[in-house]
Coordinates of C-alpha atoms in Angstrom, one line a residue:
X151 CA 0.0 0.1 0.2
X152 CA 2.9 2.4 0.3
X153 CA 3.0 2.4 -3.2
X154 CA 0.2 4.1 -3.4
X155 CA 1.4 7.7 -2.3
X156 CA 2.8 10.3 -4.6
X157 CA 5.8 11.1 -2.1
X158 CA 7.0 7.6 -2.0
X159 CA 9.5 6.1 -4.5
X160 CA 7.9 3.1 -6.8
X161 CA 10.7 0.7 -6.1
X162 CA 11.0 -2.6 -8.6
X163 CA 10.4 -5.9 -7.2
X164 CA 12.5 -7.5 -9.6
X165 CA 16.0 -7.1 -11.2
X166 CA 16.6 -6.5 -15.1
X167 CA 17.5 -9.9 -16.5
X168 CA 19.0 -10.2 -20.2
X169 CA 15.8 -12.0 -21.1
X170 CA 14.0 -8.9 -20.8
X171 CA 16.2 -7.3 -23.6
X172 CA 15.7 -10.6 -25.9
X173 CA 11.9 -10.3 -24.8
X174 CA 12.2 -6.5 -26.5
X175 CA 13.7 -8.0 -29.5
X176 CA 10.9 -10.3 -29.8
X177 CA 8.9 -6.9 -31.0
X178 CA 11.2 -6.4 -34.0
X179 CA 10.5 -10.3 -35.4
X180 CA 7.4 -8.9 -37.6
X181 CA 9.9 -6.8 -39.0
X182 CA 13.1 -8.9 -40.2
X183 CA 13.0 -8.0 -43.4
X184 CA 12.5 -4.2 -42.9
X185 CA 15.4 -4.5 -40.6
X186 CA 17.5 -6.6 -42.9
X187 CA 17.2 -4.3 -46.0
X188 CA 18.1 -1.3 -43.7
X189 CA 21.0 -3.0 -42.1
X190 CA 22.1 -3.7 -45.7
X191 CA 21.7 -0.4 -46.9
X192 CA 23.5 1.2 -43.8
X193 CA 26.5 -1.6 -44.8
X194 CA 26.7 -0.4 -48.4
X195 CA 26.8 2.9 -47.3
X196 CA 29.7 2.6 -44.7
X197 CA 31.7 0.9 -47.6
X198 CA 31.3 3.4 -49.4
X199 CA 32.1 6.2 -46.9
X200 CA 35.3 4.2 -46.0
X201 CA 36.7 3.8 -49.5
X202 CA 37.4 7.8 -49.7
X203 CA 40.8 7.4 -47.6
X204 CA 42.3 4.7 -49.7
X205 CA 41.3 7.2 -52.7
X206 CA 43.1 9.9 -51.3
X207 CA 46.1 7.7 -50.5
X208 CA 46.3 6.5 -54.1
X209 CA 45.9 10.1 -55.5
X210 CA 48.8 11.4 -53.1
X211 CA 51.1 8.5 -53.6
X212 CA 50.8 7.7 -57.1
X213 CA 48.4 9.7 -59.3
X214 CA 49.5 13.3 -58.5
X215 CA 53.6 12.6 -59.0
X216 CA 52.5 10.6 -61.9
X217 CA 50.9 13.5 -63.4
X218 CA 47.9 10.9 -64.2
X219 CA 44.9 13.4 -64.9
X220 CA 42.7 10.7 -66.4
X221 CA 43.3 8.6 -62.8
X222 CA 42.6 11.6 -60.7
X223 CA 39.2 12.1 -62.6
X224 CA 38.3 8.9 -62.1
X225 CA 39.3 8.6 -58.5
X226 CA 37.5 12.0 -58.5
X227 CA 34.0 10.5 -59.8
X228 CA 34.3 7.0 -57.5
X229 CA 34.4 9.5 -54.7
X230 CA 31.5 11.4 -55.5
X231 CA 30.1 8.3 -56.2
X232 CA 30.7 6.9 -52.6
X233 CA 29.0 10.4 -51.2
X234 CA 25.9 9.8 -53.5
X235 CA 25.4 6.2 -52.1
X236 CA 26.0 7.3 -48.9
X237 CA 23.5 10.1 -48.9
X238 CA 20.9 7.7 -50.6
X239 CA 21.3 5.0 -48.3
X240 CA 20.8 7.1 -45.2
X241 CA 17.8 8.7 -46.4
X242 CA 16.0 5.8 -46.7
X243 CA 17.5 4.3 -43.6
X244 CA 15.9 7.1 -41.5
X245 CA 12.3 6.3 -43.2
X246 CA 12.3 2.8 -42.9
X247 CA 13.8 2.8 -39.3
X248 CA 11.2 5.5 -38.2
X249 CA 8.4 3.3 -39.6
X250 CA 9.6 0.1 -37.9
X251 CA 10.3 2.2 -34.5
X252 CA 6.8 4.0 -34.5
X253 CA 5.4 0.6 -34.9
X254 CA 7.0 -1.3 -32.3
X255 CA 6.3 1.5 -30.0
X256 CA 2.6 1.5 -30.8
X257 CA 2.5 -2.3 -30.0
X258 CA 4.1 -1.7 -26.9
X259 CA 2.0 0.6 -25.8
X260 CA -1.2 -1.2 -27.1
X261 CA 0.0 -4.5 -24.9
X262 CA 0.2 -2.2 -21.6
X263 CA -3.1 -0.5 -22.7
X264 CA -4.6 -4.1 -23.1
X265 CA -3.1 -5.3 -19.8
X266 CA -4.2 -2.4 -17.5
X267 CA -7.8 -2.9 -18.9
X268 CA -7.8 -6.8 -17.6
X269 CA -6.3 -5.8 -14.3
X270 CA -8.4 -6.2 -11.1
X271 CA -9.7 -3.6 -9.1
X272 CA -7.2 -4.2 -6.3
X273 CA -4.1 -3.0 -8.9
X274 CA -5.4 0.1 -8.9
X275 CA -6.2 0.5 -5.1
X276 CA -2.7 -0.2 -4.6
X277 CA -1.0 3.3 -6.4
X278 CA -1.9 6.3 -7.9
X279 CA -3.2 6.5 -11.3
X280 CA -0.7 9.1 -12.1
X281 CA 2.4 6.1 -12.2
X282 CA 0.4 4.0 -14.2
X283 CA -0.1 7.0 -16.8
X284 CA 3.3 7.4 -17.1
X285 CA 4.4 3.8 -18.3
X286 CA 2.1 3.9 -20.9
X287 CA 3.5 7.4 -22.1
X288 CA 6.6 8.7 -20.9
X289 CA 8.1 5.1 -20.6
X290 CA 7.1 3.8 -23.8
X291 CA 8.1 6.9 -25.4
X292 CA 11.4 6.7 -24.0
X293 CA 12.1 3.4 -26.3
X294 CA 11.4 5.3 -29.3
X295 CA 15.0 6.3 -30.0
X296 CA 16.7 2.8 -29.4
X297 CA 14.2 0.8 -31.3
X298 CA 14.4 3.5 -34.4
X299 CA 17.8 4.3 -34.7
X300 CA 20.1 2.3 -31.6
X301 CA 19.9 -1.4 -32.7
X302 CA 20.3 -1.3 -36.3
X303 CA 23.2 1.7 -35.7
X304 CA 24.9 -0.7 -33.0
X305 CA 24.7 -3.4 -36.2
X306 CA 26.0 -0.6 -38.6
X307 CA 28.9 0.5 -36.1
X308 CA 30.1 -2.9 -35.1
X309 CA 30.7 -3.4 -39.1
X310 CA 31.9 0.3 -39.5
X311 CA 34.6 -0.9 -36.8
X312 CA 35.4 -4.0 -38.4
X313 CA 36.1 -2.7 -41.9
X314 CA 38.1 0.4 -40.3
X315 CA 40.2 -2.0 -38.5
X316 CA 40.5 -3.9 -41.8
X317 CA 41.5 -1.1 -43.9
X318 CA 44.1 0.1 -41.2
X319 CA 45.7 -3.7 -41.1
X320 CA 45.9 -3.2 -44.9
X321 CA 47.4 0.0 -44.7
X322 CA 50.1 -0.8 -41.9
X323 CA 49.7 -3.1 -39.1
X324 CA 52.1 -1.7 -36.6
X325 CA 50.5 1.7 -36.8
X326 CA 47.0 0.1 -36.3
X327 CA 48.0 -1.7 -33.1
X328 CA 49.5 1.2 -31.9
X329 CA 46.2 3.0 -32.5
X330 CA 44.3 0.2 -30.3
X331 CA 46.1 1.5 -27.0
X332 CA 43.6 3.3 -26.0
X333 CA 41.1 0.4 -25.9
X334 CA 41.5 -1.4 -22.6
X335 CA 41.2 1.6 -20.6
X336 CA 38.1 2.7 -22.2
X337 CA 36.6 -1.0 -21.2
X338 CA 37.4 -0.4 -17.8
X339 CA 36.1 2.9 -17.6
X340 CA 32.8 1.5 -19.3
X341 CA 32.5 -1.6 -16.5
X342 CA 32.9 1.3 -13.6
X343 CA 30.1 3.7 -14.9
X344 CA 27.9 1.1 -15.7
X345 CA 26.0 0.6 -12.4
X346 CA 26.2 4.6 -11.9
X347 CA 24.0 5.0 -14.9
X348 CA 21.7 2.2 -14.2
X349 CA 21.3 3.5 -10.5
X350 CA 20.9 7.3 -11.8
X351 CA 18.4 6.6 -14.4
X352 CA 16.2 4.3 -11.8
X353 CA 15.9 7.1 -9.6
X354 CA 14.8 9.3 -12.4
X355 CA 12.0 7.4 -13.2
X356 CA 10.8 6.7 -9.7
X357 CA 10.8 10.9 -9.2
X358 CA 9.2 11.5 -12.7
X359 CA 6.7 8.7 -11.7
X360 CA 6.1 10.4 -8.2
X361 CA 6.2 14.1 -10.0
X362 CA 3.1 12.7 -12.4
X363 CA 1.0 11.1 -9.6
X364 CA 0.9 14.2 -7.9
X365 CA 0.1 16.4 -10.9
X366 CA -2.8 13.9 -11.7
X367 CA -3.9 14.0 -8.2
X368 CA -4.2 17.8 -8.4
X369 CA -6.1 17.7 -11.3
X370 CA -8.6 15.3 -10.0
X371 CA -8.9 17.3 -6.9
X372 CA -8.7 20.7 -8.2
X373 CA -12.3 21.9 -7.3
X374 CA -11.3 20.6 -3.3
X375 CA -8.2 22.7 -3.8
X376 CA -10.1 25.5 -4.6
X377 CA -12.9 25.3 -2.2
X378 CA -10.7 24.8 0.9
X379 CA -8.3 27.6 -0.7
X380 CA -5.1 24.8 -0.7
X381 CA -3.6 26.2 -3.8
X382 CA -0.6 27.9 -2.3
X383 CA 0.0 24.8 0.0
X384 CA -0.2 22.4 -3.0
X385 CA 2.2 24.5 -4.8
X386 CA 4.9 24.3 -2.1
X387 CA 4.4 20.4 -2.2
X388 CA 4.6 20.5 -5.9
X389 CA 8.1 22.9 -5.8
X390 CA 9.4 20.2 -3.4
X391 CA 8.9 17.5 -5.9
X392 CA 9.5 19.4 -8.8
X393 CA 13.3 20.5 -7.1
X394 CA 13.6 16.8 -6.1
X395 CA 13.0 15.5 -9.5
X396 CA 15.4 18.3 -10.9
X397 CA 18.1 17.2 -8.9
X398 CA 17.5 13.4 -9.9
X399 CA 17.6 15.0 -13.7
X400 CA 20.7 16.9 -13.1
X401 CA 22.5 13.5 -11.4
X402 CA 21.2 11.5 -14.4
X403 CA 22.5 14.1 -17.2
X404 CA 26.0 14.2 -15.3
X405 CA 26.2 10.1 -15.4
X406 CA 25.1 9.7 -18.9
X407 CA 27.8 12.4 -20.3
X408 CA 30.3 10.8 -18.4
X409 CA 31.2 8.3 -21.2
X410 CA 31.6 10.5 -23.9
X411 CA 34.2 13.2 -22.8
X412 CA 36.2 9.7 -21.6
X413 CA 36.2 8.3 -25.3
X414 CA 37.1 11.8 -26.9
X415 CA 40.1 12.0 -24.4
X416 CA 41.2 8.6 -25.0
X417 CA 40.6 9.1 -29.0
X418 CA 42.8 12.5 -28.7
X419 CA 45.4 10.6 -26.6
X420 CA 45.7 7.8 -29.1
X421 CA 46.1 10.2 -32.0
X422 CA 49.0 12.1 -30.2
X423 CA 50.8 8.6 -29.5
X424 CA 50.3 7.7 -33.3
X425 CA 51.7 11.0 -34.3
X426 CA 54.5 11.5 -31.9
X427 CA 55.2 7.6 -31.6
X428 CA 54.2 5.6 -34.7
X429 CA 56.0 8.7 -36.9
X430 CA 59.5 7.6 -35.2
X431 CA 58.9 3.8 -34.4
X432 CA 57.3 2.8 -37.9
X433 CA 59.9 3.3 -40.9
X434 CA 58.6 3.8 -44.6
X435 CA 55.6 5.8 -44.1
X436 CA 54.5 7.9 -47.3
X437 CA 52.5 11.2 -46.7
X438 CA 49.5 9.0 -48.4
X439 CA 49.7 6.6 -45.8
X440 CA 49.8 9.1 -42.9
X441 CA 46.9 11.1 -44.5
X442 CA 44.8 8.0 -45.2
X443 CA 45.5 6.5 -42.1
X444 CA 44.9 9.5 -39.6
X445 CA 41.4 10.0 -41.6
X446 CA 41.1 6.3 -40.6
X447 CA 42.0 6.5 -37.2
X448 CA 39.7 9.7 -36.8
X449 CA 36.9 7.7 -38.1
X450 CA 37.8 4.5 -35.8
X451 CA 36.9 6.5 -32.8
X452 CA 33.7 7.5 -34.2
X453 CA 31.6 4.2 -34.6
X454 CA 33.3 3.6 -30.8
X455 CA 31.9 7.1 -29.7
X456 CA 28.4 6.2 -31.3
X457 CA 28.6 2.5 -29.4
X458 CA 29.5 4.4 -26.4
X459 CA 25.8 6.6 -26.7
X460 CA 24.0 2.9 -28.0
X461 CA 25.4 2.0 -24.6
X462 CA 24.3 4.8 -22.7
X463 CA 20.6 4.6 -24.4
X464 CA 20.5 0.9 -23.8
X465 CA 21.0 1.8 -19.7
X466 CA 18.1 4.5 -20.0
X467 CA 16.0 2.5 -21.6
X468 CA 16.6 -0.8 -19.7
X469 CA 15.5 1.6 -16.6
X470 CA 12.0 2.4 -18.2
X471 CA 11.8 -1.2 -19.8
X472 CA 12.1 -3.0 -16.6
X473 CA 8.5 -0.5 -15.5
X474 CA 7.1 -1.9 -18.6
X475 CA 7.5 -5.0 -18.3
X476 CA 6.7 -5.0 -14.8
X477 CA 3.5 -3.9 -16.0
X478 CA 2.9 -6.2 -18.4
X479 CA 4.2 -9.0 -15.8
X480 CA 1.2 -8.0 -13.3
X481 CA -1.1 -11.0 -12.5
X482 CA -4.4 -10.7 -13.7
X483 CA -6.0 -12.4 -10.3
X484 CA -9.9 -11.8 -12.4
X485 CA -9.3 -13.7 -15.5
X486 CA -11.1 -16.9 -17.3
X487 CA -10.0 -20.1 -15.9
X488 CA -8.6 -23.0 -17.9
X489 CA -11.6 -24.5 -19.6
X490 CA -14.0 -21.8 -18.7
X491 CA -17.1 -22.2 -20.7
X492 CA -19.3 -19.3 -21.9
X493 CA -22.2 -18.4 -19.9
X494 CA -25.5 -20.0 -20.9
X495 CA -28.2 -17.2 -21.0
X496 CA -28.9 -16.0 -17.2
X497 CA -32.3 -16.7 -15.9
X498 CA -31.6 -15.2 -12.6
X499 CA -31.3 -17.3 -9.9
X500 CA -28.2 -16.2 -7.0
X501 CA -26.6 -18.2 -4.7
X502 CA -23.9 -17.3 -2.1
X503 CA -22.7 -20.3 -0.3
X504 CA -20.3 -20.0 2.7
X505 CA -18.6 -16.6 0.8
X506 CA -15.8 -15.5 2.8
X507 CA -13.8 -12.6 1.6
X508 CA -11.0 -9.7 3.0
X509 CA -9.1 -7.3 1.0
X510 CA -6.0 -7.3 3.8
X511 CA -5.2 -10.8 5.7
X512 CA -6.0 -9.6 9.0
X513 CA -9.4 -7.9 8.4
X514 CA -12.5 -9.8 7.0
X515 CA -15.2 -8.1 5.3
X516 CA -17.2 -10.9 4.7
X517 CA -18.0 -14.2 7.0
X518 CA -20.2 -17.1 5.8
X519 CA -22.1 -15.5 3.7
X520 CA -25.3 -17.5 2.6
X521 CA -28.6 -16.8 0.6
X522 CA -30.6 -18.1 -2.2
X523 CA -32.7 -16.1 -4.6
X524 CA -35.2 -16.8 -7.5
X525 CA -35.1 -15.4 -10.8
X526 CA -37.1 -12.0 -10.6
X527 CA -36.2 -11.6 -6.9
X528 CA -35.4 -7.8 -5.6
X529 CA -33.0 -7.9 -3.1
X530 CA -31.9 -4.8 -1.2
X531 CA -29.2 -4.6 1.2
X532 CA -28.8 -2.1 4.0
X533 CA -26.5 -1.5 6.9
X534 CA -23.8 0.7 8.0
X535 CA -21.2 2.2 5.8
X536 CA -18.4 -0.2 5.5
X537 CA -20.5 -3.3 6.2
X538 CA -19.7 -5.4 3.2
X539 CA -22.8 -4.4 1.3
X540 CA -20.9 -2.9 -1.8
X541 CA -18.3 -6.0 -1.3
X542 CA -21.4 -8.4 -2.3
X543 CA -22.0 -7.1 -5.5
X544 CA -18.4 -6.7 -6.4
X545 CA -18.2 -10.4 -6.0
X546 CA -21.3 -10.9 -7.6
X547 CA -20.1 -9.3 -10.6
X548 CA -16.6 -11.0 -10.1
X549 CA -14.8 -7.6 -9.6
X550 CA -13.2 -9.5 -7.2
X551 CA -12.8 -13.5 -6.6
X552 CA -14.2 -15.2 -3.2
X553 CA -11.2 -16.6 -0.9
X554 CA -14.0 -18.7 0.6
X555 CA -17.1 -20.7 -0.6
X556 CA -18.7 -20.0 -4.1
X557 CA -20.9 -17.7 -6.0
X558 CA -23.7 -19.5 -8.0
X559 CA -26.1 -17.8 -10.8
X560 CA -28.4 -20.6 -12.2
X561 CA -26.5 -23.5 -10.1
X562 CA -23.3 -22.5 -12.2
X563 CA -20.0 -21.2 -10.2
X564 CA -19.3 -17.9 -11.9
X565 CA -15.3 -18.7 -11.7
X566 CA -16.1 -21.7 -14.0
X567 CA -17.3 -19.3 -16.8
X568 CA -16.0 -16.8 -19.5
X569 CA -15.6 -13.1 -17.6
X570 CA -17.1 -11.4 -20.7
X571 CA -20.3 -13.8 -21.1
X572 CA -21.2 -13.1 -17.4
X573 CA -21.1 -9.4 -17.2
X574 CA -22.8 -8.9 -20.6
X575 CA -25.8 -10.0 -19.2
X576 CA -25.6 -7.9 -15.7
X577 CA -26.6 -4.4 -15.5
X578 CA -24.1 -2.5 -12.9
X579 CA -24.6 1.1 -12.1
X580 CA -21.5 1.2 -9.5
X581 CA -21.6 4.0 -6.7
X582 CA -19.1 5.8 -8.4
X583 CA -21.0 7.0 -11.6
X584 CA -18.3 7.7 -14.1
X585 CA -19.1 9.3 -17.6
X586 CA -16.8 9.4 -20.7
X587 CA -16.1 12.4 -23.1
X588 CA -18.7 12.2 -25.7
X589 CA -22.5 12.8 -26.1
X590 CA -24.7 11.7 -23.9
X591 CA -26.3 9.1 -26.4
X592 CA -22.8 7.7 -27.0
X593 CA -22.7 7.3 -23.2
X594 CA -25.8 5.7 -22.5
X595 CA -25.1 3.4 -25.7
X596 CA -21.7 2.4 -23.9
X597 CA -22.9 -0.9 -22.9
X598 CA -24.5 -2.0 -25.9
X599 CA -23.2 0.3 -29.1
X600 CA -25.6 -1.9 -31.4
X601 CA -28.7 -0.5 -29.7
X602 CA -30.4 2.1 -31.7
X603 CA -31.4 5.5 -30.7
X604 CA -34.9 4.4 -29.7
X605 CA -33.9 1.9 -27.3
X606 CA -31.2 4.3 -25.9
X607 CA -34.2 7.0 -25.8
X608 CA -36.5 4.5 -24.2
X609 CA -34.5 3.9 -21.3
X610 CA -33.8 7.4 -20.5
X611 CA -37.4 7.9 -20.4
X612 CA -37.6 4.7 -18.4
X613 CA -35.4 6.5 -15.7
X614 CA -36.9 9.7 -15.9
X615 CA -33.7 11.2 -17.8
X616 CA -35.2 12.1 -21.1
X617 CA -37.0 15.5 -20.1
X618 CA -33.6 17.1 -18.5
X619 CA -31.3 15.8 -21.6
X620 CA -33.9 17.2 -24.1
X621 CA -33.1 20.5 -22.3
X622 CA -29.6 20.3 -22.7
X623 CA -28.4 22.8 -25.7
X624 CA -28.1 19.6 -28.5
X625 CA -30.3 16.9 -26.4
X626 CA -28.9 13.2 -26.6
X627 CA -25.7 14.8 -29.1
X628 CA -24.7 17.3 -26.5
X629 CA -21.3 16.5 -25.9
X630 CA -20.4 16.4 -22.1
X631 CA -16.6 16.4 -20.9
X632 CA -14.9 13.7 -18.9
X633 CA -16.5 12.3 -16.0
X634 CA -19.6 14.6 -16.5
X635 CA -18.5 17.4 -14.7
X636 CA -20.8 20.0 -15.8
X637 CA -23.8 17.9 -15.2
X638 CA -25.4 17.4 -11.6
X639 CA -24.5 14.6 -9.7
X640 CA -28.1 13.3 -10.1
X641 CA -28.2 13.7 -13.7
X642 CA -24.8 11.9 -13.9
X643 CA -26.8 8.9 -12.1
X644 CA -29.8 8.9 -14.2
X645 CA -27.8 8.8 -17.4
X646 CA -25.8 6.3 -15.8
X647 CA -28.5 4.5 -14.8
X648 CA -29.8 4.4 -18.5
X649 CA -26.8 3.0 -19.6
X650 CA -27.3 -0.1 -17.2
X651 CA -30.9 -0.6 -18.3
X652 CA -30.3 -0.4 -22.0
X653 CA -27.8 -3.5 -21.5
X654 CA -31.0 -5.4 -21.0
X655 CA -29.6 -7.3 -18.1
X656 CA -31.4 -10.3 -16.4
X657 CA -29.4 -9.3 -13.3
X658 CA -29.4 -5.5 -12.0
X659 CA -26.9 -4.2 -9.6
X660 CA -27.8 -0.5 -8.3
X661 CA -25.3 0.4 -6.0
X662 CA -26.7 3.6 -4.1
X663 CA -28.4 4.5 -7.7
X664 CA -30.9 7.2 -6.4
X665 CA -28.9 8.6 -3.8
X666 CA -28.3 12.0 -5.6
X667 CA -31.7 12.2 -7.2
X668 CA -34.1 14.7 -5.8
X669 CA -37.5 13.5 -4.0
X670 CA -40.0 14.3 -7.1
X671 CA -37.3 12.6 -9.6
X672 CA -37.2 9.7 -7.5
X673 CA -40.7 9.0 -7.2
X674 CA -41.2 9.4 -11.2
X675 CA -38.3 6.9 -11.0
X676 CA -39.8 4.1 -9.0
X677 CA -42.9 4.4 -11.0
X678 CA -40.9 3.2 -14.4
X679 CA -38.8 1.0 -12.4
X680 CA -41.9 -1.5 -11.3
X681 CA -42.2 -2.7 -14.6
X682 CA -38.8 -2.8 -15.4
X683 CA -37.9 -5.1 -12.5
X684 CA -40.3 -7.5 -13.3
X685 CA -38.4 -10.6 -14.5
X686 CA -35.0 -9.5 -13.5
X687 CA -33.4 -10.5 -10.5
X688 CA -32.0 -7.0 -9.3
X689 CA -29.8 -6.2 -6.0
X690 CA -30.1 -2.9 -4.6
X691 CA -28.1 -1.1 -2.2
X692 CA -29.8 1.8 -0.7
X693 CA -29.3 4.0 2.5
X694 CA -32.3 6.2 1.4
X695 CA -35.0 3.2 2.5
X696 CA -38.1 4.6 1.1
X697 CA -36.9 3.4 -2.2
X698 CA -36.5 -0.2 -1.3
X699 CA -39.8 -1.0 0.9
X700 CA -41.3 -3.1 -1.9
X701 CA -38.6 -5.4 -2.6
X702 CA -39.1 -9.0 -1.9
X703 CA -36.3 -9.3 0.3
X704 CA -34.1 -6.6 2.5
X705 CA -30.7 -8.0 4.0
X706 CA -29.6 -6.1 7.3
X707 CA -25.5 -6.3 6.6
X708 CA -23.1 -5.6 9.6
X709 CA -19.3 -6.7 10.3
X710 CA -19.6 -8.6 7.1
X711 CA -22.5 -10.7 8.3
X712 CA -26.0 -10.8 7.2
X713 CA -27.7 -9.8 10.8
X714 CA -31.6 -9.7 9.5
X715 CA -33.3 -10.7 6.2
X716 CA -36.8 -10.5 5.3
X717 CA -39.5 -8.2 4.1
X718 CA -40.1 -4.5 4.7
X719 CA -43.1 -5.5 7.0
X720 CA -41.4 -8.5 8.4
X721 CA -38.4 -6.7 9.8
X722 CA -40.6 -3.8 11.0
X723 CA -42.3 -5.9 13.0
X724 CA -39.1 -7.9 14.4
X725 CA -37.9 -4.1 15.9
X726 CA -34.4 -5.3 15.3
X727 CA -31.4 -3.4 13.5
X728 CA -33.5 -2.5 10.5
X729 CA -36.5 -1.1 12.4
X730 CA -34.1 1.0 14.3
X731 CA -32.5 2.1 11.0
X732 CA -36.0 3.0 9.3
X733 CA -37.4 4.8 12.3
X734 CA -34.1 6.8 13.0
X735 CA -33.6 7.8 9.5
X736 CA -37.8 8.9 9.3
X737 CA -37.6 10.5 12.8
X738 CA -34.5 12.9 11.1
X739 CA -36.8 13.6 7.8
X740 CA -39.5 14.6 10.1
X741 CA -37.4 16.8 12.0
X742 CA -36.0 18.6 8.8

């Protein structure tokens, strides 16, 4: 639960393994033809680029002393040709690899989005949504450069490096050996700074995640912030988080740019040793050989520098890749079991047998819950806050799995059927009403996109939403923003109610469905629902007891147990918990 805070670092639970890099490379497998073609282009460009110094050597040592004008023209033509080949190959390489890299990034982002839609409610209960969002957007974007350029550049630079060494050996073996004197120190430096880079990159990702989580939380709670004039205090919190992120960023930059100056320094020292040592130690060097070799030695360190940059990119990308794969590897605890069958057409018999459940190990929410209702029954759940009422309907919808006992619909254990086939036959209106950005019509049709406008309008009329919708600027085509914040809470509930009813469910679940509806609308709504509930099994959670007087069975839930059950009249006659709750509620209303 400590993860569920913006000021707590989200430490990785697993260490990076080489198989994760192999797993990333598998995303490139569908594009192997494109990669092969791109590699050929880059290898051709590398060869063309490396021919230049040999042409210069030939011109200086042979063509110019011999006055061979025709030979110089031919060499010039070949040299221009190598430049053209290099330019054309580079152009097509940029196009192909940009397409490939973005396709892979798109696939990874789709995989994450698909996964987070499947993850259970418990996953979202344990971490800020901003920390989830940063993985789908920022972390995946960080892989773009590696996928677009990194791997191809790595292959090309390795090939170029080998070719340069071959050309250098061809020109002079001793000078080549002298030129490579800086490689052992460079390798030692890389090994020393590797862990520093990874540590700083991980720290940066954690601080970025924290900052993103607080921004997301602040946006969602901006009305509360302004209501309590908390702008300055929140600005102070953001300033501190931003300052911490800046420090992490600066440490990341310093660690990230350590390697480049090391390579540059070693390359310069190598060239100095070549000039002052090679010229004196190696005899018989012509001007053409010296110029050609100098050209190659400068190019020799360029792919090494590129490989160093690729190494940096790999270290940075791995820090984000670990987060991405951690999300993709999250356990989907609520999923189809092996051999799960489609749920047959539901009739509506519901049974809980010895059901026990807890969100945390040491705190039981439900204990030995037992009941059975026939199709078409209406069941009301009442009781104090936190008694377990919403947990019962969450288990029935299989948003969570029971830990003890079983939940049966028409005698079938709901864990043995496919989730989609189960939930498509249930209509659920949760206490936290959520509307999506779009039109009123699209929100009502969310559960049944194939429904006609007439069916959607009829559902809205049934729940008494039609009148206020028609008073909106464009009626059912009025655009509403995310969460429907410009609508009243009651209006949002009515639209959500119409959405649940349009699904034409055999089992209807209403969690505080009328809690924010005015008394006049509630009376009209009750009349409309009487006909709707016929032939459907309905579970209704309500604190407003006037709305559930006609339920076939009222169950009073307290401390995870059903302490009373019966009709309204039976429970009133029993003078128990329900009786006291009912009388206290109406005495308050009369006093009001």
